[in-house]
């Protein structure tokens, strides 16, 4: 394990479906906020190069579980790694698009913040068990589902709330 406090960042969906993506967040700004607070940011995913200020980490599944287990926090999208973090009790900030977080995580077991944008369309409570192709009916002019657009400021606010909630706690 890494000897300093670090945060695992996972922001890439393995899916090309727009409703599984997150838009509008300046992730380099988020990374800057975290590094200013003394954290190393380890970016996991399929991209070969990390965002500015983060360190790209490529792992096996077993190594990924260990990496997340020893992290101070997990920040990212609804994904396999987010479920690993949740199952290990790692405090997390998770962003959701059209998928209803209540269908993905057990609120009484999850330690962290689940971010979901409000959208007036019913399609934003997409049931993951639904095998039909999800069709978003609330797209912006760029073709991005409104439920998948977050502001950097909102993410920073919720990240600070998560850090305050767990201030002074030490992790594996």
PDB file of N, CA and C in Angstrom, residues 71-156:
ATOM      1  N   UNK A  71      -7.360   3.225   0.598  1.00  0.00           N
ATOM      2  CA  UNK A  71      -7.554   4.648   0.293  1.00  0.00           C
ATOM      3  C   UNK A  71      -8.313   5.344   1.418  1.00  0.00           C
ATOM      4  N   UNK A  72      -8.145   6.655   1.478  1.00  0.00           N
ATOM      5  CA  UNK A  72      -8.891   7.451   2.450  1.00  0.00           C
ATOM      6  C   UNK A  72     -10.318   7.680   1.975  1.00  0.00           C
ATOM      7  N   UNK A  73     -10.461   7.874   0.653  1.00  0.00           N
ATOM      8  CA  UNK A  73     -11.763   8.158   0.056  1.00  0.00           C
ATOM      9  C   UNK A  73     -11.796   7.609  -1.367  1.00  0.00           C
ATOM     10  N   UNK A  74     -13.021   7.489  -1.878  1.00  0.00           N
ATOM     11  CA  UNK A  74     -13.234   7.136  -3.279  1.00  0.00           C
ATOM     12  C   UNK A  74     -14.157   8.200  -3.866  1.00  0.00           C
ATOM     13  N   UNK A  75     -13.797   8.709  -5.046  1.00  0.00           N
ATOM     14  CA  UNK A  75     -14.623   9.692  -5.747  1.00  0.00           C
ATOM     15  C   UNK A  75     -14.818   9.180  -7.162  1.00  0.00           C
ATOM     16  N   UNK A  76     -16.063   9.147  -7.615  1.00  0.00           N
ATOM     17  CA  UNK A  76     -16.257   8.693  -8.981  1.00  0.00           C
ATOM     18  C   UNK A  76     -17.704   8.479  -9.355  1.00  0.00           C
ATOM     19  N   UNK A  77     -17.848   7.742 -10.431  1.00  0.00           N
ATOM     20  CA  UNK A  77     -19.155   7.455 -11.007  1.00  0.00           C
ATOM     21  C   UNK A  77     -19.640   6.091 -10.535  1.00  0.00           C
ATOM     22  N   UNK A  78     -20.903   5.824 -10.781  1.00  0.00           N
ATOM     23  CA  UNK A  78     -21.468   4.510 -10.518  1.00  0.00           C
ATOM     24  C   UNK A  78     -20.732   3.507 -11.407  1.00  0.00           C
ATOM     25  N   UNK A  79     -19.999   2.601 -10.783  1.00  0.00           N
ATOM     26  CA  UNK A  79     -19.145   1.685 -11.541  1.00  0.00           C
ATOM     27  C   UNK A  79     -18.765   0.496 -10.662  1.00  0.00           C
ATOM     28  N   UNK A  80     -18.118  -0.462 -11.271  1.00  0.00           N
ATOM     29  CA  UNK A  80     -17.593  -1.592 -10.502  1.00  0.00           C
ATOM     30  C   UNK A  80     -16.695  -1.140  -9.361  1.00  0.00           C
ATOM     31  N   UNK A  81     -15.710  -0.261  -9.625  1.00  0.00           N
ATOM     32  CA  UNK A  81     -14.861   0.212  -8.532  1.00  0.00           C
ATOM     33  C   UNK A  81     -15.647   0.923  -7.424  1.00  0.00           C
ATOM     34  N   UNK A  82     -16.725   1.634  -7.789  1.00  0.00           N
ATOM     35  CA  UNK A  82     -17.516   2.306  -6.740  1.00  0.00           C
ATOM     36  C   UNK A  82     -18.192   1.276  -5.837  1.00  0.00           C
ATOM     37  N   UNK A  83     -18.598   0.152  -6.406  1.00  0.00           N
ATOM     38  CA  UNK A  83     -19.216  -0.898  -5.599  1.00  0.00           C
ATOM     39  C   UNK A  83     -18.186  -1.577  -4.708  1.00  0.00           C
ATOM     40  N   UNK A  84     -16.965  -1.685  -5.191  1.00  0.00           N
ATOM     41  CA  UNK A  84     -15.883  -2.221  -4.348  1.00  0.00           C
ATOM     42  C   UNK A  84     -15.675  -1.300  -3.159  1.00  0.00           C
ATOM     43  N   UNK A  85     -15.571   0.014  -3.422  1.00  0.00           N
ATOM     44  CA  UNK A  85     -15.380   0.989  -2.337  1.00  0.00           C
ATOM     45  C   UNK A  85     -16.516   0.916  -1.324  1.00  0.00           C
ATOM     46  N   UNK A  86     -17.741   0.855  -1.832  1.00  0.00           N
ATOM     47  CA  UNK A  86     -18.898   0.796  -0.934  1.00  0.00           C
ATOM     48  C   UNK A  86     -18.872  -0.475  -0.088  1.00  0.00           C
ATOM     49  N   UNK A  87     -18.548  -1.597  -0.709  1.00  0.00           N
ATOM     50  CA  UNK A  87     -18.548  -2.865   0.034  1.00  0.00           C
ATOM     51  C   UNK A  87     -17.431  -2.915   1.068  1.00  0.00           C
ATOM     52  N   UNK A  88     -16.368  -2.154   0.852  1.00  0.00           N
ATOM     53  CA  UNK A  88     -15.254  -2.112   1.801  1.00  0.00           C
ATOM     54  C   UNK A  88     -15.425  -1.020   2.854  1.00  0.00           C
ATOM     55  N   UNK A  89     -16.500  -0.238   2.743  1.00  0.00           N
ATOM     56  CA  UNK A  89     -16.757   0.818   3.720  1.00  0.00           C
ATOM     57  C   UNK A  89     -15.910   2.059   3.529  1.00  0.00           C
ATOM     58  N   UNK A  90     -15.357   2.235   2.344  1.00  0.00           N
ATOM     59  CA  UNK A  90     -14.536   3.416   2.071  1.00  0.00           C
ATOM     60  C   UNK A  90     -15.469   4.607   1.844  1.00  0.00           C
ATOM     61  N   UNK A  91     -15.293   5.702   2.588  1.00  0.00           N
ATOM     62  CA  UNK A  91     -16.138   6.880   2.381  1.00  0.00           C
ATOM     63  C   UNK A  91     -16.050   7.342   0.925  1.00  0.00           C
ATOM     64  N   UNK A  92     -17.213   7.562   0.319  1.00  0.00           N
ATOM     65  CA  UNK A  92     -17.249   7.809  -1.118  1.00  0.00           C
ATOM     66  C   UNK A  92     -18.194   8.935  -1.499  1.00  0.00           C
ATOM     67  N   UNK A  93     -17.834   9.593  -2.591  1.00  0.00           N
ATOM     68  CA  UNK A  93     -18.705  10.546  -3.274  1.00  0.00           C
ATOM     69  C   UNK A  93     -18.957   9.951  -4.648  1.00  0.00           C
ATOM     70  N   UNK A  94     -20.223   9.574  -4.908  1.00  0.00           N
ATOM     71  CA  UNK A  94     -20.559   8.913  -6.166  1.00  0.00           C
ATOM     72  C   UNK A  94     -21.563   9.744  -6.942  1.00  0.00           C
ATOM     73  N   UNK A  95     -21.303   9.905  -8.236  1.00  0.00           N
ATOM     74  CA  UNK A  95     -22.177  10.656  -9.119  1.00  0.00           C
ATOM     75  C   UNK A  95     -22.952   9.695 -10.003  1.00  0.00           C
ATOM     76  N   UNK A  96     -24.248   9.930 -10.092  1.00  0.00           N
ATOM     77  CA  UNK A  96     -25.133   9.079 -10.878  1.00  0.00           C
ATOM     78  C   UNK A  96     -25.787   9.875 -11.981  1.00  0.00           C
ATOM     79  N   UNK A  97     -25.971   9.226 -13.125  1.00  0.00           N
ATOM     80  CA  UNK A  97     -26.727   9.803 -14.224  1.00  0.00           C
ATOM     81  C   UNK A  97     -28.160   9.332 -14.129  1.00  0.00           C
ATOM     82  N   UNK A  98     -28.610   8.604 -15.137  1.00  0.00           N
ATOM     83  CA  UNK A  98     -30.011   8.191 -15.212  1.00  0.00           C
ATOM     84  C   UNK A  98     -30.344   7.005 -14.312  1.00  0.00           C
ATOM     85  N   UNK A  99     -29.368   6.392 -13.739  1.00  0.00           N
ATOM     86  CA  UNK A  99     -29.610   5.233 -12.875  1.00  0.00           C
ATOM     87  C   UNK A  99     -29.997   5.716 -11.478  1.00  0.00           C
ATOM     88  N   UNK A 100     -31.022   5.133 -10.920  1.00  0.00           N
ATOM     89  CA  UNK A 100     -31.470   5.478  -9.577  1.00  0.00           C
ATOM     90  C   UNK A 100     -30.491   4.873  -8.565  1.00  0.00           C
ATOM     91  N   UNK A 101     -29.793   5.709  -7.766  1.00  0.00           N
ATOM     92  CA  UNK A 101     -28.806   5.179  -6.814  1.00  0.00           C
ATOM     93  C   UNK A 101     -29.394   4.184  -5.812  1.00  0.00           C
ATOM     94  N   UNK A 102     -30.668   4.337  -5.494  1.00  0.00           N
ATOM     95  CA  UNK A 102     -31.296   3.416  -4.529  1.00  0.00           C
ATOM     96  C   UNK A 102     -31.359   2.007  -5.080  1.00  0.00           C
ATOM     97  N   UNK A 103     -31.245   1.858  -6.384  1.00  0.00           N
ATOM     98  CA  UNK A 103     -31.252   0.535  -6.998  1.00  0.00           C
ATOM     99  C   UNK A 103     -29.854  -0.061  -7.106  1.00  0.00           C
ATOM    100  N   UNK A 104     -28.845   0.735  -6.792  1.00  0.00           N
ATOM    101  CA  UNK A 104     -27.461   0.296  -6.944  1.00  0.00           C
ATOM    102  C   UNK A 104     -26.725   0.130  -5.620  1.00  0.00           C
ATOM    103  N   UNK A 105     -27.063   0.944  -4.635  1.00  0.00           N
ATOM    104  CA  UNK A 105     -26.366   0.904  -3.344  1.00  0.00           C
ATOM    105  C   UNK A 105     -27.382   0.828  -2.227  1.00  0.00           C
ATOM    106  N   UNK A 106     -27.016   0.148  -1.157  1.00  0.00           N
ATOM    107  CA  UNK A 106     -27.874   0.055   0.018  1.00  0.00           C
ATOM    108  C   UNK A 106     -27.593   1.277   0.890  1.00  0.00           C
ATOM    109  N   UNK A 107     -28.543   2.201   0.998  1.00  0.00           N
ATOM    110  CA  UNK A 107     -28.303   3.435   1.758  1.00  0.00           C
ATOM    111  C   UNK A 107     -27.846   3.190   3.197  1.00  0.00           C
ATOM    112  N   UNK A 108     -28.334   2.136   3.835  1.00  0.00           N
ATOM    113  CA  UNK A 108     -27.941   1.886   5.219  1.00  0.00           C
ATOM    114  C   UNK A 108     -26.534   1.296   5.346  1.00  0.00           C
ATOM    115  N   UNK A 109     -25.972   0.809   4.251  1.00  0.00           N
ATOM    116  CA  UNK A 109     -24.609   0.265   4.275  1.00  0.00           C
ATOM    117  C   UNK A 109     -23.583   1.215   3.661  1.00  0.00           C
ATOM    118  N   UNK A 110     -24.060   2.159   2.859  1.00  0.00           N
ATOM    119  CA  UNK A 110     -23.168   3.054   2.121  1.00  0.00           C
ATOM    120  C   UNK A 110     -22.678   4.177   3.016  1.00  0.00           C
ATOM    121  N   UNK A 111     -21.369   4.422   3.009  1.00  0.00           N
ATOM    122  CA  UNK A 111     -20.772   5.497   3.797  1.00  0.00           C
ATOM    123  C   UNK A 111     -20.314   6.591   2.840  1.00  0.00           C
ATOM    124  N   UNK A 112     -21.145   7.578   2.651  1.00  0.00           N
ATOM    125  CA  UNK A 112     -20.745   8.646   1.756  1.00  0.00           C
ATOM    126  C   UNK A 112     -21.924   9.424   1.230  1.00  0.00           C
ATOM    127  N   UNK A 113     -21.721  10.002   0.060  1.00  0.00           N
ATOM    128  CA  UNK A 113     -22.723  10.854  -0.568  1.00  0.00           C
ATOM    129  C   UNK A 113     -23.005  10.338  -1.966  1.00  0.00           C
ATOM    130  N   UNK A 114     -24.299  10.160  -2.250  1.00  0.00           N
ATOM    131  CA  UNK A 114     -24.749   9.755  -3.578  1.00  0.00           C
ATOM    132  C   UNK A 114     -25.341  10.986  -4.250  1.00  0.00           C
ATOM    133  N   UNK A 115     -24.711  11.455  -5.333  1.00  0.00           N
ATOM    134  CA  UNK A 115     -25.195  12.642  -6.041  1.00  0.00           C
ATOM    135  C   UNK A 115     -26.018  12.242  -7.246  1.00  0.00           C
ATOM    136  N   UNK A 116     -27.216  12.760  -7.318  1.00  0.00           N
ATOM    137  CA  UNK A 116     -28.109  12.498  -8.442  1.00  0.00           C
ATOM    138  C   UNK A 116     -28.789  13.810  -8.787  1.00  0.00           C
ATOM    139  N   UNK A 117     -28.746  14.170 -10.053  1.00  0.00           N
ATOM    140  CA  UNK A 117     -29.399  15.388 -10.518  1.00  0.00           C
ATOM    141  C   UNK A 117     -30.898  15.182 -10.629  1.00  0.00           C
ATOM    142  N   UNK A 118     -31.644  16.212 -10.306  1.00  0.00           N
ATOM    143  CA  UNK A 118     -33.083  16.171 -10.501  1.00  0.00           C
ATOM    144  C   UNK A 118     -33.381  16.401 -11.985  1.00  0.00           C
ATOM    145  N   UNK A 119     -34.334  15.685 -12.478  1.00  0.00           N
ATOM    146  CA  UNK A 119     -34.850  15.912 -13.824  1.00  0.00           C
ATOM    147  C   UNK A 119     -36.335  15.601 -13.778  1.00  0.00           C
ATOM    148  N   UNK A 120     -37.111  16.436 -14.420  1.00  0.00           N
ATOM    149  CA  UNK A 120     -38.569  16.265 -14.386  1.00  0.00           C
ATOM    150  C   UNK A 120     -39.058  15.056 -15.174  1.00  0.00           C
ATOM    151  N   UNK A 121     -38.212  14.466 -15.970  1.00  0.00           N
ATOM    152  CA  UNK A 121     -38.606  13.318 -16.790  1.00  0.00           C
ATOM    153  C   UNK A 121     -38.468  12.022 -15.998  1.00  0.00           C
ATOM    154  N   UNK A 122     -39.392  11.133 -16.171  1.00  0.00           N
ATOM    155  CA  UNK A 122     -39.370   9.843 -15.469  1.00  0.00           C
ATOM    156  C   UNK A 122     -38.197   8.959 -15.867  1.00  0.00           C
ATOM    157  N   UNK A 123     -37.622   9.221 -17.014  1.00  0.00           N
ATOM    158  CA  UNK A 123     -36.535   8.351 -17.474  1.00  0.00           C
ATOM    159  C   UNK A 123     -35.314   8.429 -16.569  1.00  0.00           C
ATOM    160  N   UNK A 124     -35.238   9.425 -15.698  1.00  0.00           N
ATOM    161  CA  UNK A 124     -34.066   9.557 -14.836  1.00  0.00           C
ATOM    162  C   UNK A 124     -34.068   8.584 -13.676  1.00  0.00           C
ATOM    163  N   UNK A 125     -35.103   7.824 -13.518  1.00  0.00           N
ATOM    164  CA  UNK A 125     -35.116   6.787 -12.490  1.00  0.00           C
ATOM    165  C   UNK A 125     -35.016   5.424 -13.154  1.00  0.00           C
ATOM    166  N   UNK A 126     -34.167   5.360 -14.142  1.00  0.00           N
ATOM    167  CA  UNK A 126     -33.952   4.154 -14.926  1.00  0.00           C
ATOM    168  C   UNK A 126     -33.624   2.985 -14.001  1.00  0.00           C
ATOM    169  N   UNK A 127     -34.307   1.902 -14.211  1.00  0.00           N
ATOM    170  CA  UNK A 127     -34.117   0.699 -13.424  1.00  0.00           C
ATOM    171  C   UNK A 127     -33.033  -0.148 -14.098  1.00  0.00           C
ATOM    172  N   UNK A 128     -31.959  -0.426 -13.375  1.00  0.00           N
ATOM    173  CA  UNK A 128     -30.857  -1.184 -13.954  1.00  0.00           C
ATOM    174  C   UNK A 128     -31.269  -2.585 -14.369  1.00  0.00           C
ATOM    175  N   UNK A 129     -32.356  -3.088 -13.795  1.00  0.00           N
ATOM    176  CA  UNK A 129     -32.812  -4.427 -14.176  1.00  0.00           C
ATOM    177  C   UNK A 129     -33.535  -4.410 -15.514  1.00  0.00           C
ATOM    178  N   UNK A 130     -33.902  -3.222 -15.972  1.00  0.00           N
ATOM    179  CA  UNK A 130     -34.598  -3.081 -17.242  1.00  0.00           C
ATOM    180  C   UNK A 130     -33.634  -3.420 -18.373  1.00  0.00           C
ATOM    181  N   UNK A 131     -33.972  -4.390 -19.182  1.00  0.00           N
ATOM    182  CA  UNK A 131     -33.061  -4.820 -20.243  1.00  0.00           C
ATOM    183  C   UNK A 131     -33.254  -4.038 -21.537  1.00  0.00           C
ATOM    184  N   UNK A 132     -34.315  -3.244 -21.611  1.00  0.00           N
ATOM    185  CA  UNK A 132     -34.524  -2.438 -22.813  1.00  0.00           C
ATOM    186  C   UNK A 132     -33.511  -1.295 -22.842  1.00  0.00           C
ATOM    187  N   UNK A 133     -33.196  -0.825 -24.031  1.00  0.00           N
ATOM    188  CA  UNK A 133     -32.287   0.307 -24.174  1.00  0.00           C
ATOM    189  C   UNK A 133     -32.950   1.554 -23.600  1.00  0.00           C
ATOM    190  N   UNK A 134     -32.263   2.226 -22.716  1.00  0.00           N
ATOM    191  CA  UNK A 134     -32.779   3.448 -22.097  1.00  0.00           C
ATOM    192  C   UNK A 134     -32.726   4.595 -23.101  1.00  0.00           C
ATOM    193  N   UNK A 135     -33.810   5.317 -23.223  1.00  0.00           N
ATOM    194  CA  UNK A 135     -33.872   6.481 -24.113  1.00  0.00           C
ATOM    195  C   UNK A 135     -34.170   7.720 -23.281  1.00  0.00           C
ATOM    196  N   UNK A 136     -33.215   8.606 -23.187  1.00  0.00           N
ATOM    197  CA  UNK A 136     -33.406   9.830 -22.424  1.00  0.00           C
ATOM    198  C   UNK A 136     -34.260  10.805 -23.224  1.00  0.00           C
ATOM    199  N   UNK A 137     -35.210  11.419 -22.539  1.00  0.00           N
ATOM    200  CA  UNK A 137     -36.076  12.385 -23.209  1.00  0.00           C
ATOM    201  C   UNK A 137     -35.797  13.812 -22.762  1.00  0.00           C
ATOM    202  N   UNK A 138     -34.675  14.034 -22.082  1.00  0.00           N
ATOM    203  CA  UNK A 138     -34.337  15.368 -21.581  1.00  0.00           C
ATOM    204  C   UNK A 138     -32.878  15.689 -21.917  1.00  0.00           C
ATOM    205  N   UNK A 139     -32.598  15.899 -23.186  1.00  0.00           N
ATOM    206  CA  UNK A 139     -31.237  16.187 -23.628  1.00  0.00           C
ATOM    207  C   UNK A 139     -31.016  17.690 -23.743  1.00  0.00           C
ATOM    208  N   UNK A 140     -29.784  18.121 -23.474  1.00  0.00           N
ATOM    209  CA  UNK A 140     -29.462  19.520 -23.722  1.00  0.00           C
ATOM    210  C   UNK A 140     -29.084  19.675 -25.195  1.00  0.00           C
ATOM    211  N   UNK A 141     -28.677  20.855 -25.587  1.00  0.00           N
ATOM    212  CA  UNK A 141     -28.391  21.100 -27.009  1.00  0.00           C
ATOM    213  C   UNK A 141     -27.172  20.334 -27.522  1.00  0.00           C
ATOM    214  N   UNK A 142     -26.369  19.772 -26.618  1.00  0.00           N
ATOM    215  CA  UNK A 142     -25.203  18.978 -27.019  1.00  0.00           C
ATOM    216  C   UNK A 142     -25.513  17.478 -27.029  1.00  0.00           C
ATOM    217  N   UNK A 143     -26.765  17.139 -26.773  1.00  0.00           N
ATOM    218  CA  UNK A 143     -27.161  15.734 -26.747  1.00  0.00           C
ATOM    219  C   UNK A 143     -26.836  15.032 -25.445  1.00  0.00           C
ATOM    220  N   UNK A 144     -26.521  15.795 -24.405  1.00  0.00           N
ATOM    221  CA  UNK A 144     -26.193  15.223 -23.101  1.00  0.00           C
ATOM    222  C   UNK A 144     -27.446  15.166 -22.230  1.00  0.00           C
ATOM    223  N   UNK A 145     -27.706  14.041 -21.601  1.00  0.00           N
ATOM    224  CA  UNK A 145     -28.859  13.953 -20.702  1.00  0.00           C
ATOM    225  C   UNK A 145     -28.712  14.947 -19.541  1.00  0.00           C
ATOM    226  N   UNK A 146     -29.747  15.701 -19.269  1.00  0.00           N
ATOM    227  CA  UNK A 146     -29.678  16.708 -18.194  1.00  0.00           C
ATOM    228  C   UNK A 146     -29.386  16.088 -16.838  1.00  0.00           C
ATOM    229  N   UNK A 147     -29.833  14.857 -16.637  1.00  0.00           N
ATOM    230  CA  UNK A 147     -29.591  14.210 -15.347  1.00  0.00           C
ATOM    231  C   UNK A 147     -28.122  13.821 -15.149  1.00  0.00           C
ATOM    232  N   UNK A 148     -27.318  13.958 -16.189  1.00  0.00           N
ATOM    233  CA  UNK A 148     -25.908  13.567 -16.127  1.00  0.00           C
ATOM    234  C   UNK A 148     -24.970  14.773 -16.062  1.00  0.00           C
ATOM    235  N   UNK A 149     -25.535  15.976 -15.935  1.00  0.00           N
ATOM    236  CA  UNK A 149     -24.733  17.201 -15.933  1.00  0.00           C
ATOM    237  C   UNK A 149     -24.649  17.731 -14.506  1.00  0.00           C
ATOM    238  N   UNK A 150     -23.432  17.853 -14.028  1.00  0.00           N
ATOM    239  CA  UNK A 150     -23.166  18.343 -12.675  1.00  0.00           C
ATOM    240  C   UNK A 150     -22.272  19.571 -12.766  1.00  0.00           C
ATOM    241  N   UNK A 151     -22.359  20.442 -11.795  1.00  0.00           N
ATOM    242  CA  UNK A 151     -21.440  21.580 -11.760  1.00  0.00           C
ATOM    243  C   UNK A 151     -20.224  21.209 -10.918  1.00  0.00           C
ATOM    244  N   UNK A 152     -19.105  21.755 -11.277  1.00  0.00           N
ATOM    245  CA  UNK A 152     -17.875  21.547 -10.513  1.00  0.00           C
ATOM    246  C   UNK A 152     -18.070  22.042  -9.088  1.00  0.00           C
ATOM    247  N   UNK A 153     -18.744  23.176  -8.942  1.00  0.00           N
ATOM    248  CA  UNK A 153     -18.967  23.767  -7.622  1.00  0.00           C
ATOM    249  C   UNK A 153     -19.773  22.832  -6.719  1.00  0.00           C
ATOM    250  N   UNK A 154     -20.796  22.186  -7.272  1.00  0.00           N
ATOM    251  CA  UNK A 154     -21.609  21.246  -6.487  1.00  0.00           C
ATOM    252  C   UNK A 154     -20.769  20.042  -6.053  1.00  0.00           C
ATOM    253  N   UNK A 155     -19.929  19.558  -6.943  1.00  0.00           N
ATOM    254  CA  UNK A 155     -19.073  18.418  -6.592  1.00  0.00           C
ATOM    255  C   UNK A 155     -18.087  18.821  -5.492  1.00  0.00           C
ATOM    256  N   UNK A 156     -17.511  20.011  -5.597  1.00  0.00           N
ATOM    257  CA  UNK A 156     -16.581  20.488  -4.561  1.00  0.00           C
ATOM    258  C   UNK A 156     -17.309  20.643  -3.225  1.00  0.00           C
TER     259      UNK A 156
END
